[in-house]
PDB file of C-alpha atoms and ligand atoms in Angstrom:
ATOM      1  CA  MET A  11     -19.600  16.579 -19.920  1.00 70.00           C
ATOM      2  CA  HIS A  12     -21.016  19.266 -17.624  1.00 79.00           C
ATOM      3  CA  LEU A  13     -20.964  18.418 -13.915  1.00 78.00           C
ATOM      4  CA  SER A  14     -23.278  20.436 -11.705  1.00 80.00           C
ATOM      5  CA  PRO A  15     -21.812  21.572  -8.355  1.00 84.00           C
ATOM      6  CA  ARG A  16     -25.297  20.940  -6.943  1.00 79.00           C
ATOM      7  CA  HIS A  17     -24.987  17.213  -7.569  1.00 82.00           C
ATOM      8  CA  PRO A  18     -24.719  15.503  -4.143  1.00 79.00           C
ATOM      9  CA  ARG A  19     -21.622  13.598  -5.287  1.00 85.00           C
ATOM     10  CA  TYR A  20     -20.061  16.482  -7.181  1.00 86.00           C
ATOM     11  CA  ARG A  21     -16.565  16.144  -5.701  1.00 89.00           C
ATOM     12  CA  SER A  22     -16.421  12.441  -6.376  1.00 90.00           C
ATOM     13  CA  LEU A  23     -17.594  13.017  -9.967  1.00 92.00           C
ATOM     14  CA  VAL A  24     -14.965  15.712 -10.547  1.00 93.00           C
ATOM     15  CA  THR A  25     -12.223  13.424  -9.218  1.00 95.00           C
ATOM     16  CA  ARG A  26     -13.395  10.583 -11.439  1.00 96.00           C
ATOM     17  CA  ALA A  27     -13.493  12.852 -14.494  1.00 95.00           C
ATOM     18  CA  ARG A  28      -9.954  14.039 -13.719  1.00 95.00           C
ATOM     19  CA  LEU A  29      -8.679  10.477 -13.320  1.00 97.00           C
ATOM     20  CA  ALA A  30     -10.379   9.428 -16.576  1.00 97.00           C
ATOM     21  CA  GLU A  31      -8.659  12.331 -18.339  1.00 96.00           C
ATOM     22  CA  TRP A  32      -5.288  11.419 -16.833  1.00 97.00           C
ATOM     23  CA  SER A  33      -5.802   7.808 -17.867  1.00 98.00           C
ATOM     24  CA  GLN A  34      -6.273   8.906 -21.489  1.00 97.00           C
ATOM     25  CA  LYS A  35      -2.960  10.751 -21.256  1.00 97.00           C
ATOM     26  CA  GLY A  36      -1.273   7.673 -19.789  1.00 97.00           C
ATOM     27  CA  LEU A  37      -0.442   9.006 -16.328  1.00 98.00           C
ATOM     28  CA  VAL A  38      -3.020   6.732 -14.693  1.00 98.00           C
ATOM     29  CA  VAL A  39      -3.244   3.119 -15.866  1.00 98.00           C
ATOM     30  CA  PRO A  40      -6.690   1.485 -16.365  1.00 97.00           C
ATOM     31  CA  GLU A  41      -5.933  -0.618 -13.278  1.00 97.00           C
ATOM     32  CA  GLY A  42      -5.571   2.662 -11.387  1.00 98.00           C
ATOM     33  CA  LEU A  43      -9.208   3.510 -12.123  1.00 98.00           C
ATOM     34  CA  ILE A  44     -10.238   0.196 -10.588  1.00 98.00           C
ATOM     35  CA  ALA A  45      -8.015   0.859  -7.560  1.00 98.00           C
ATOM     36  CA  HIS A  46      -9.678   4.255  -7.169  1.00 98.00           C
ATOM     37  CA  GLY A  47     -13.109   2.610  -7.180  1.00 98.00           C
ATOM     38  CA  ARG A  48     -12.033   0.324  -4.392  1.00 98.00           C
ATOM     39  CA  GLY A  49     -10.747   3.288  -2.429  1.00 98.00           C
ATOM     40  CA  GLU A  50     -14.033   5.164  -2.945  1.00 97.00           C
ATOM     41  CA  ALA A  51     -15.999   2.191  -1.655  1.00 97.00           C
ATOM     42  CA  PHE A  52     -13.982   2.078   1.562  1.00 98.00           C
ATOM     43  CA  ASP A  53     -14.203   5.848   1.918  1.00 97.00           C
ATOM     44  CA  TYR A  54     -17.987   5.546   1.642  1.00 95.00           C
ATOM     45  CA  LEU A  55     -18.037   2.922   4.376  1.00 97.00           C
ATOM     46  CA  LEU A  56     -15.809   5.043   6.615  1.00 97.00           C
ATOM     47  CA  GLY A  57     -18.054   8.099   6.224  1.00 95.00           C
ATOM     48  CA  GLU A  58     -15.993  10.076   3.659  1.00 95.00           C
ATOM     49  CA  ARG A  59     -14.185  12.017   6.356  1.00 96.00           C
ATOM     50  CA  THR A  60     -10.990  11.739   8.338  1.00 98.00           C
ATOM     51  CA  THR A  61     -11.800   9.690  11.423  1.00 98.00           C
ATOM     52  CA  PRO A  62     -10.282  10.733  14.780  1.00 98.00           C
ATOM     53  CA  SER A  63      -8.160   7.582  14.669  1.00 98.00           C
ATOM     54  CA  ALA A  64      -6.776   8.419  11.193  1.00 98.00           C
ATOM     55  CA  ARG A  65      -6.096  11.983  12.310  1.00 98.00           C
ATOM     56  CA  LYS A  66      -4.100  10.657  15.266  1.00 98.00           C
ATOM     57  CA  ALA A  67      -2.133   8.339  12.960  1.00 98.00           C
ATOM     58  CA  THR A  68      -1.324  11.292  10.691  1.00 98.00           C
ATOM     59  CA  ARG A  69       0.000  13.303  13.648  1.00 98.00           C
ATOM     60  CA  VAL A  70       2.355  10.468  14.565  1.00 98.00           C
ATOM     61  CA  ALA A  71       3.348  10.129  10.895  1.00 98.00           C
ATOM     62  CA  ALA A  72       4.335  13.808  10.834  1.00 98.00           C
ATOM     63  CA  GLN A  73       6.470  13.196  13.928  1.00 98.00           C
ATOM     64  CA  TRP A  74       8.169  10.206  12.247  1.00 98.00           C
ATOM     65  CA  LEU A  75       8.854  12.179   9.076  1.00 98.00           C
ATOM     66  CA  ARG A  76      10.472  14.938  11.145  1.00 98.00           C
ATOM     67  CA  ALA A  77      12.525  12.429  13.146  1.00 98.00           C
ATOM     68  CA  ALA A  78      13.722  10.647   9.977  1.00 98.00           C
ATOM     69  CA  ARG A  79      17.226  11.112   8.588  1.00 97.00           C
ATOM     70  CA  ARG A  80      16.051  10.408   5.041  1.00 98.00           C
ATOM     71  CA  PRO A  81      12.285  10.423   4.598  1.00 98.00           C
ATOM     72  CA  VAL A  82      11.000   9.534   1.120  1.00 98.00           C
ATOM     73  CA  LEU A  83       7.525   9.696  -0.416  1.00 98.00           C
ATOM     74  CA  SER A  84       6.791   7.138  -3.129  1.00 98.00           C
ATOM     75  CA  VAL A  85       4.589   8.389  -5.981  1.00 98.00           C
ATOM     76  CA  ASN A  86       2.678   6.284  -8.498  1.00 98.00           C
ATOM     77  CA  GLY A  87       0.348   7.369 -11.327  1.00 98.00           C
ATOM     78  CA  ASN A  88      -2.796   7.689  -9.182  1.00 98.00           C
ATOM     79  CA  VAL A  89      -0.959   9.609  -6.478  1.00 98.00           C
ATOM     80  CA  ALA A  90       0.485  12.108  -8.965  1.00 98.00           C
ATOM     81  CA  ALA A  91      -2.910  12.584 -10.634  1.00 98.00           C
ATOM     82  CA  LEU A  92      -4.796  13.064  -7.383  1.00 98.00           C
ATOM     83  CA  ALA A  93      -2.378  14.946  -5.193  1.00 98.00           C
ATOM     84  CA  ALA A  94       0.494  16.716  -7.022  1.00 98.00           C
ATOM     85  CA  PRO A  95      -0.193  20.123  -5.340  1.00 98.00           C
ATOM     86  CA  GLU A  96      -0.431  18.471  -1.891  1.00 98.00           C
ATOM     87  CA  ILE A  97       2.930  16.771  -2.524  1.00 98.00           C
ATOM     88  CA  ALA A  98       4.520  20.126  -3.390  1.00 98.00           C
ATOM     89  CA  ARG A  99       3.136  21.615  -0.173  1.00 98.00           C
ATOM     90  CA  LEU A 100       4.406  18.633   1.816  1.00 98.00           C
ATOM     91  CA  GLN A 101       7.927  18.967   0.380  1.00 97.00           C
ATOM     92  CA  HIS A 102       7.832  22.657   1.148  1.00 97.00           C
ATOM     93  CA  ALA A 103       6.821  21.903   4.758  1.00 97.00           C
ATOM     94  CA  LEU A 104       9.569  19.263   5.069  1.00 97.00           C
ATOM     95  CA  PRO A 105      12.467  20.137   2.748  1.00 96.00           C
ATOM     96  CA  SER A 106      14.331  16.914   3.649  1.00 96.00           C
ATOM     97  CA  LEU A 107      11.503  14.862   2.066  1.00 98.00           C
ATOM     98  CA  GLY A 108      12.630  12.998  -1.047  1.00 98.00           C
ATOM     99  CA  VAL A 109       9.914  12.518  -3.664  1.00 98.00           C
ATOM    100  CA  GLU A 110      10.406   9.428  -5.818  1.00 98.00           C
ATOM    101  CA  VAL A 111       8.517   8.049  -8.807  1.00 98.00           C
ATOM    102  CA  ASN A 112       7.715   4.398  -8.242  1.00 97.00           C
ATOM    103  CA  LEU A 113       5.434   2.587 -10.643  1.00 97.00           C
ATOM    104  CA  PHE A 114       3.865  -0.839 -10.666  1.00 96.00           C
ATOM    105  CA  HIS A 115       3.316  -0.531 -14.437  1.00 96.00           C
ATOM    106  CA  ARG A 116       6.613   1.140 -15.263  1.00 96.00           C
ATOM    107  CA  THR A 117       7.510   2.578 -18.655  1.00 96.00           C
ATOM    108  CA  PRO A 118      10.052   5.369 -19.206  1.00 97.00           C
ATOM    109  CA  ARG A 119       7.242   7.508 -20.660  1.00 97.00           C
ATOM    110  CA  ARG A 120       5.005   7.115 -17.598  1.00 98.00           C
ATOM    111  CA  ALA A 121       7.905   7.798 -15.214  1.00 98.00           C
ATOM    112  CA  ALA A 122       8.677  11.015 -17.102  1.00 98.00           C
ATOM    113  CA  LEU A 123       4.991  11.984 -17.108  1.00 98.00           C
ATOM    114  CA  VAL A 124       4.728  11.514 -13.333  1.00 98.00           C
ATOM    115  CA  ALA A 125       7.847  13.659 -12.868  1.00 98.00           C
ATOM    116  CA  ARG A 126       6.496  16.356 -15.214  1.00 98.00           C
ATOM    117  CA  THR A 127       3.177  16.430 -13.347  1.00 98.00           C
ATOM    118  CA  LEU A 128       4.972  16.809 -10.012  1.00 98.00           C
ATOM    119  CA  HIS A 129       7.325  19.502 -11.307  1.00 98.00           C
ATOM    120  CA  GLY A 130       4.347  21.317 -12.814  1.00 98.00           C
ATOM    121  CA  ALA A 131       2.732  21.467  -9.377  1.00 98.00           C
ATOM    122  CA  GLY A 132       5.882  22.890  -7.783  1.00 98.00           C
ATOM    123  CA  VAL A 133       7.761  19.803  -6.543  1.00 98.00           C
ATOM    124  CA  ARG A 134      11.454  20.675  -6.724  1.00 95.00           C
ATOM    125  CA  THR A 135      13.422  17.450  -7.037  1.00 95.00           C
ATOM    126  CA  VAL A 136      11.941  14.207  -8.308  1.00 98.00           C
ATOM    127  CA  LEU A 137      13.913  10.983  -7.870  1.00 98.00           C
ATOM    128  CA  GLY A 138      13.429   7.599  -9.510  1.00 97.00           C
ATOM    129  CA  ILE A 139      12.876   8.727 -13.089  1.00 97.00           C
ATOM    130  CA  ARG A 140      15.723   6.457 -14.126  1.00 96.00           C
ATOM    131  CA  PRO A 141      16.094   3.810 -11.403  1.00 96.00           C
ATOM    132  CA  THR A 142      19.618   3.149 -10.123  1.00 97.00           C
ATOM    133  CA  ALA A 143      19.018   0.365  -7.593  1.00 96.00           C
ATOM    134  CA  LYS A 144      16.827  -2.668  -6.996  1.00 95.00           C
ATOM    135  CA  ILE A 145      15.046  -3.920  -3.886  1.00 94.00           C
ATOM    136  CA  PRO A 146      15.876  -7.598  -3.509  1.00 89.00           C
ATOM    137  CA  GLY A 147      13.168 -10.258  -3.581  1.00 86.00           C
ATOM    138  CA  LEU A 148      10.474  -8.249  -5.349  1.00 91.00           C
ATOM    139  CA  PRO A 149       9.190  -9.632  -8.666  1.00 88.00           C
ATOM    140  CA  SER A 150       7.389  -6.435  -9.833  1.00 91.00           C
ATOM    141  CA  ASP A 151       8.743  -3.225 -11.366  1.00 93.00           C
ATOM    142  CA  ARG A 152       8.220  -1.625  -7.979  1.00 93.00           C
ATOM    143  CA  ALA A 153      11.595  -3.128  -7.095  1.00 95.00           C
ATOM    144  CA  PHE A 154      13.328  -0.460  -9.219  1.00 96.00           C
ATOM    145  CA  VAL A 155      14.256   2.462  -7.013  1.00 97.00           C
ATOM    146  CA  ASP A 156      16.643   5.381  -6.733  1.00 97.00           C
ATOM    147  CA  ARG A 157      19.963   4.931  -4.948  1.00 97.00           C
ATOM    148  CA  ARG A 158      19.553   8.430  -3.457  1.00 97.00           C
ATOM    149  CA  GLY A 159      15.908   7.857  -2.462  1.00 98.00           C
ATOM    150  CA  ILE A 160      13.934   4.814  -1.324  1.00 97.00           C
ATOM    151  CA  PHE A 161      17.077   2.649  -1.409  1.00 96.00           C
ATOM    152  CA  VAL A 162      18.685   4.601   1.452  1.00 97.00           C
ATOM    153  CA  ALA A 163      15.527   5.968   3.120  1.00 98.00           C
ATOM    154  CA  ASP A 164      14.915   5.224   6.783  1.00 98.00           C
ATOM    155  CA  VAL A 165      11.225   6.237   6.646  1.00 98.00           C
ATOM    156  CA  CYS A 166       9.091   5.545   3.549  1.00 98.00           C
ATOM    157  CA  LEU A 167       5.686   7.120   3.044  1.00 98.00           C
ATOM    158  CA  ILE A 168       3.879   4.855   0.592  1.00 98.00           C
ATOM    159  CA  PRO A 169       0.360   5.809  -0.511  1.00 98.00           C
ATOM    160  CA  LEU A 170      -1.726   3.342  -2.570  1.00 97.00           C
ATOM    161  CA  GLU A 171       0.908   0.668  -2.369  1.00 92.00           C
ATOM    162  CA  ASP A 172       0.903  -3.118  -2.680  1.00 90.00           C
ATOM    163  CA  GLY A 173       1.488  -5.524   0.169  1.00 92.00           C
ATOM    164  CA  ASP A 174       4.572  -7.176  -1.351  1.00 92.00           C
ATOM    165  CA  ARG A 175       6.605  -3.997  -1.450  1.00 93.00           C
ATOM    166  CA  THR A 176       5.440  -2.951   2.001  1.00 95.00           C
ATOM    167  CA  GLU A 177       6.849  -6.230   3.302  1.00 95.00           C
ATOM    168  CA  ALA A 178      10.031  -5.902   1.248  1.00 95.00           C
ATOM    169  CA  LEU A 179      10.699  -2.379   2.529  1.00 96.00           C
ATOM    170  CA  ARG A 180      10.162  -3.500   6.103  1.00 96.00           C
ATOM    171  CA  ALA A 181      12.479  -6.447   5.553  1.00 95.00           C
ATOM    172  CA  LEU A 182      15.160  -3.885   4.668  1.00 95.00           C
ATOM    173  CA  GLY A 183      14.647  -2.293   8.093  1.00 96.00           C
ATOM    174  CA  LYS A 184      12.768   0.785   6.893  1.00 97.00           C
ATOM    175  CA  ARG A 185       9.869   2.298   8.788  1.00 98.00           C
ATOM    176  CA  VAL A 186       6.831   2.215   6.547  1.00 98.00           C
ATOM    177  CA  ILE A 187       3.936   4.672   6.697  1.00 98.00           C
ATOM    178  CA  SER A 188       1.074   3.704   4.380  1.00 98.00           C
ATOM    179  CA  VAL A 189      -1.953   5.663   3.193  1.00 98.00           C
ATOM    180  CA  ASP A 190      -4.697   3.252   2.193  1.00 98.00           C
ATOM    181  CA  LEU A 191      -8.446   3.493   2.716  1.00 98.00           C
ATOM    182  CA  ASN A 192      -8.694  -0.282   2.959  1.00 98.00           C
ATOM    183  CA  PRO A 193      -8.019  -1.316   6.572  1.00 98.00           C
ATOM    184  CA  LEU A 194      -8.003  -4.965   5.466  1.00 98.00           C
ATOM    185  CA  SER A 195      -5.326  -4.629   2.778  1.00 97.00           C
ATOM    186  CA  ARG A 196      -1.965  -6.333   3.133  1.00 96.00           C
ATOM    187  CA  THR A 197      -0.351  -2.915   2.885  1.00 97.00           C
ATOM    188  CA  SER A 198      -2.312  -1.642   5.910  1.00 98.00           C
ATOM    189  CA  GLU A 199      -1.612  -4.929   7.717  1.00 97.00           C
ATOM    190  CA  HIS A 200       2.135  -4.779   7.175  1.00 97.00           C
ATOM    191  CA  ALA A 201       2.839  -1.058   7.566  1.00 98.00           C
ATOM    192  CA  ASP A 202       4.413   0.180  10.802  1.00 98.00           C
ATOM    193  CA  LEU A 203       2.037   3.114  10.672  1.00 98.00           C
ATOM    194  CA  PRO A 204      -1.084   2.642   8.533  1.00 98.00           C
ATOM    195  CA  ILE A 205      -3.064   5.823   7.834  1.00 98.00           C
ATOM    196  CA  VAL A 206      -6.571   4.681   6.891  1.00 98.00           C
ATOM    197  CA  ASP A 207      -7.675   7.831   5.135  1.00 98.00           C
ATOM    198  CA  GLU A 208      -8.160   9.306   1.689  1.00 98.00           C
ATOM    199  CA  LEU A 209      -4.886  10.355   0.074  1.00 98.00           C
ATOM    200  CA  VAL A 210      -5.594  14.066  -0.450  1.00 98.00           C
ATOM    201  CA  ARG A 211      -7.042  14.513   3.039  1.00 98.00           C
ATOM    202  CA  ALA A 212      -4.134  12.632   4.613  1.00 98.00           C
ATOM    203  CA  LEU A 213      -1.430  14.617   2.780  1.00 98.00           C
ATOM    204  CA  HIS A 214      -3.211  17.882   3.594  1.00 98.00           C
ATOM    205  CA  ASN A 215      -3.301  16.976   7.307  1.00 98.00           C
ATOM    206  CA  LEU A 216       0.352  15.927   7.229  1.00 98.00           C
ATOM    207  CA  SER A 217       1.328  19.321   5.791  1.00 98.00           C
ATOM    208  CA  VAL A 218      -0.731  21.137   8.427  1.00 98.00           C
ATOM    209  CA  ASP A 219       1.012  19.175  11.202  1.00 98.00           C
ATOM    210  CA  LEU A 220       4.479  19.758   9.735  1.00 98.00           C
ATOM    211  CA  GLU A 221       3.839  23.461   9.193  1.00 97.00           C
ATOM    212  CA  MET A 222       2.665  23.802  12.805  1.00 96.00           C
ATOM    213  CA  ARG A 223       5.925  22.282  14.056  1.00 94.00           C
ATOM    214  CA  HIS A 224       8.102  24.387  11.773  1.00 92.00           C
ATOM    215  CA  GLY A 225      11.090  25.819  13.647  1.00 90.00           C
ATOM    216  CA  THR A 226      10.689  23.533  16.695  1.00 93.00           C
ATOM    217  CA  PRO A 227      13.510  21.093  17.598  1.00 93.00           C
ATOM    218  CA  VAL A 228      13.687  17.902  15.515  1.00 93.00           C
ATOM    219  CA  PRO A 229      12.491  14.912  17.615  1.00 94.00           C
ATOM    220  CA  GLY A 230      15.323  12.666  18.807  1.00 94.00           C
ATOM    221  CA  ARG A 231      13.315   9.456  18.563  1.00 96.00           C
ATOM    222  CA  PHE A 232      10.239   7.990  16.897  1.00 98.00           C
ATOM    223  CA  ALA A 233       6.974   8.198  18.854  1.00 98.00           C
ATOM    224  CA  PRO A 234       5.366   4.808  19.536  1.00 98.00           C
ATOM    225  CA  PHE A 235       2.367   3.796  17.435  1.00 98.00           C
ATOM    226  CA  ASN A 236      -0.049   0.904  17.922  1.00 98.00           C
ATOM    227  CA  ALA A 237      -0.790  -0.170  14.331  1.00 98.00           C
ATOM    228  CA  PRO A 238      -3.043  -3.184  15.130  1.00 98.00           C
ATOM    229  CA  ALA A 239      -5.206  -0.990  17.384  1.00 98.00           C
ATOM    230  CA  ALA A 240      -5.524   1.670  14.657  1.00 98.00           C
ATOM    231  CA  LEU A 241      -6.664  -0.969  12.143  1.00 98.00           C
ATOM    232  CA  ARG A 242      -9.129  -2.442  14.638  1.00 98.00           C
ATOM    233  CA  THR A 243     -10.599   1.037  15.142  1.00 98.00           C
ATOM    234  CA  ALA A 244     -11.000   1.568  11.383  1.00 98.00           C
ATOM    235  CA  ARG A 245     -12.700  -1.812  10.977  1.00 98.00           C
ATOM    236  CA  ALA A 246     -14.945  -1.107  13.991  1.00 98.00           C
ATOM    237  CA  THR A 247     -15.960   2.204  12.381  1.00 98.00           C
ATOM    238  CA  ILE A 248     -17.096   0.348   9.267  1.00 98.00           C
ATOM    239  CA  ARG A 249     -18.906  -2.284  11.330  1.00 97.00           C
ATOM    240  CA  TYR A 250     -20.653   0.362  13.427  1.00 96.00           C
ATOM    241  CA  ARG A 251     -21.797   2.308  10.385  1.00 95.00           C
ATOM    242  CA  LEU A 252     -23.107  -0.802   8.642  1.00 95.00           C
ATOM    243  CA  GLN A 253     -24.918  -2.004  11.774  1.00 94.00           C
ATOM    244  CA  ARG A 254     -26.464   1.428  12.183  1.00 91.00           C
ATOM    245  CA  GLU A 255     -27.687   1.427   8.597  1.00 87.00           C
ATOM    246  CA  ALA A 256     -29.022  -2.121   8.951  1.00 88.00           C
ATOM    247  CA  ALA A 257     -31.160  -1.211  11.998  1.00 85.00           C
ATOM    248  CA  PRO A 258     -34.776  -0.080  11.482  1.00 84.00           C
ATOM    249  CA  ARG A 259     -34.881   3.722  11.107  1.00 77.00           C
ATOM    250  CA  SER A 260     -36.690   4.243  14.442  1.00 76.00           C
ATOM    251  CA  ARG A 261     -33.942   2.403  16.353  1.00 74.00           C
ATOM    252  CA  ARG A 262     -30.897   3.900  14.690  1.00 73.00           C
ATOM    253  CA  ALA A 263     -28.106   5.118  16.952  1.00 72.00           C
ATOM    254  CA  PRO A 264     -26.808   8.601  16.188  1.00 71.00           C
ATOM    255  CA  PRO A 265     -23.717   8.899  13.974  1.00 68.00           C
ATOM    256  CA  ARG A 266     -20.525   8.415  15.966  1.00 65.00           C
ATOM    257  CA  ARG A 267     -17.546  10.702  15.562  1.00 58.00           C
TER     258      ARG A 267
HETATM  259  O1  PTJ B  26       0.657   3.916 -11.334  1.00 94.59           O
HETATM  260  P1  PTJ B  26       1.058   2.483 -11.071  1.00 94.59           P
HETATM  261  O2  PTJ B  26       1.494   1.769 -12.307  1.00 94.59           O
HETATM  262  O3  PTJ B  26       2.120   2.381 -10.015  1.00 94.59           O
HETATM  263  O4  PTJ B  26      -0.232   1.711 -10.504  1.00 94.59           O
HETATM  264  C1  PTJ B  26      -0.950   2.243  -9.419  1.00 94.59           C
HETATM  265  C2  PTJ B  26      -2.043   1.289  -8.889  1.00 94.59           C
HETATM  266  C3  PTJ B  26      -2.944   2.101  -7.968  1.00 94.59           C
HETATM  267  C4  PTJ B  26      -2.841   0.741 -10.063  1.00 94.59           C
HETATM  268  C5  PTJ B  26      -1.366   0.135  -8.156  1.00 94.59           C
HETATM  269  O5  PTJ B  26      -0.614   0.663  -7.116  1.00 94.59           O
HETATM  270  C6  PTJ B  26      -2.376  -0.849  -7.597  1.00 94.59           C
HETATM  271  O6  PTJ B  26      -2.778  -1.798  -8.241  1.00 94.59           O
HETATM  272  O7  PTJ B  26      -2.778  -0.593  -6.353  1.00 94.59           O
HETATM  273  P2  PTJ B  26      -3.718  -1.606  -5.505  1.00 94.59           P
HETATM  274  O8  PTJ B  26      -2.967  -2.855  -5.185  1.00 94.59           O
HETATM  275  O9  PTJ B  26      -5.072  -1.700  -6.127  1.00 94.59           O
HETATM  276  O10 PTJ B  26      -3.843  -0.804  -4.152  1.00 94.59           O
HETATM  277  C7  PTJ B  26      -4.386   0.468  -4.066  1.00 94.59           C
HETATM  278  C8  PTJ B  26      -4.991   0.639  -2.674  1.00 94.59           C
HETATM  279  O11 PTJ B  26      -5.203   2.020  -2.484  1.00 94.59           O
HETATM  280  C9  PTJ B  26      -6.350  -0.052  -2.498  1.00 94.59           C
HETATM  281  O12 PTJ B  26      -6.361  -0.755  -1.271  1.00 94.59           O
HETATM  282  C10 PTJ B  26      -7.371   1.095  -2.433  1.00 94.59           C
HETATM  283  O13 PTJ B  26      -8.378   0.841  -1.498  1.00 94.59           O
HETATM  284  C11 PTJ B  26      -6.505   2.254  -1.976  1.00 94.59           C
HETATM  285  N1  PTJ B  26      -6.929   3.556  -2.514  1.00 94.59           N
HETATM  286  C12 PTJ B  26      -7.375   3.847  -3.756  1.00 94.59           C
HETATM  287  N2  PTJ B  26      -7.603   5.163  -3.887  1.00 94.59           N
HETATM  288  C13 PTJ B  26      -7.274   5.738  -2.704  1.00 94.59           C
HETATM  289  C14 PTJ B  26      -6.840   4.713  -1.818  1.00 94.59           C
HETATM  290  N3  PTJ B  26      -6.437   4.966  -0.573  1.00 94.59           N
HETATM  291  C15 PTJ B  26      -6.433   6.269  -0.171  1.00 94.59           C
HETATM  292  N4  PTJ B  26      -6.835   7.298  -0.959  1.00 94.59           N
HETATM  293  C16 PTJ B  26      -7.262   7.076  -2.226  1.00 94.59           C
HETATM  294  N5  PTJ B  26      -7.629   8.116  -2.997  1.00 94.59           N
END
């Protein structure tokens, strides 16, 4: 199908076409297409841009990743399909970052496909292809992790995650940074540092922040972050935008940054 760059939703259509293609190859599961639709809906409500509050969260996340002894990024099918080049750039900006395959719908074939996609984009080491440890108390396949990765990580960056594992990782004493456009999700609710932003934008901003700090001393402690306030701000952004749209045109307030 030909997609015209002049179409007002061109970028969204290209992303959808890419995800549909990846789902035929088995990297993305059908459920992943539904999850993407949910993400798009929240992105629409948030204005399809990185809000100042999300940008601030990402800056703190970069600080946490630098302060971490063993930071690990968890990658599922959607994340690999949408952001493999951004993950390679992130690992380049922070060489201590472990990159681990972690799948809700795990099969050996999908795990290998995620790893191949990441390697193809330039990611050096990929953990979790054959899990070597298990997170206690988690009924899903997301419990299967790598002994050298998530199992021993002190800071976990978990985009497009589920609430159960967020809670389980926190119960193990790990600091959890989530990337999820839904500020009402259990993942956002339970993360120590929820980034309410689109995955590709968030990873891009993280790389920019890490690259800017390159060569400066590693922080000795984790900067404080007020997660409930960040979520309230994201929800208020949605409320404000909906109220604005619901008002008669003549009385509409200007868009708020
Ligand atoms: O590849 P697998 O087998 O590990 O499965 C991956 C999916 C995504 C199917 C699985 O993790 C899943 O079911 O996820 P959930 O529980 O639907 O959660 C995904 C969350 O990510 C939802 O809250 C969406 O709003 C959000 N989301 C979707 N796309 C994006 C996003 N957030 C940020 N950026 C996106 N591009």
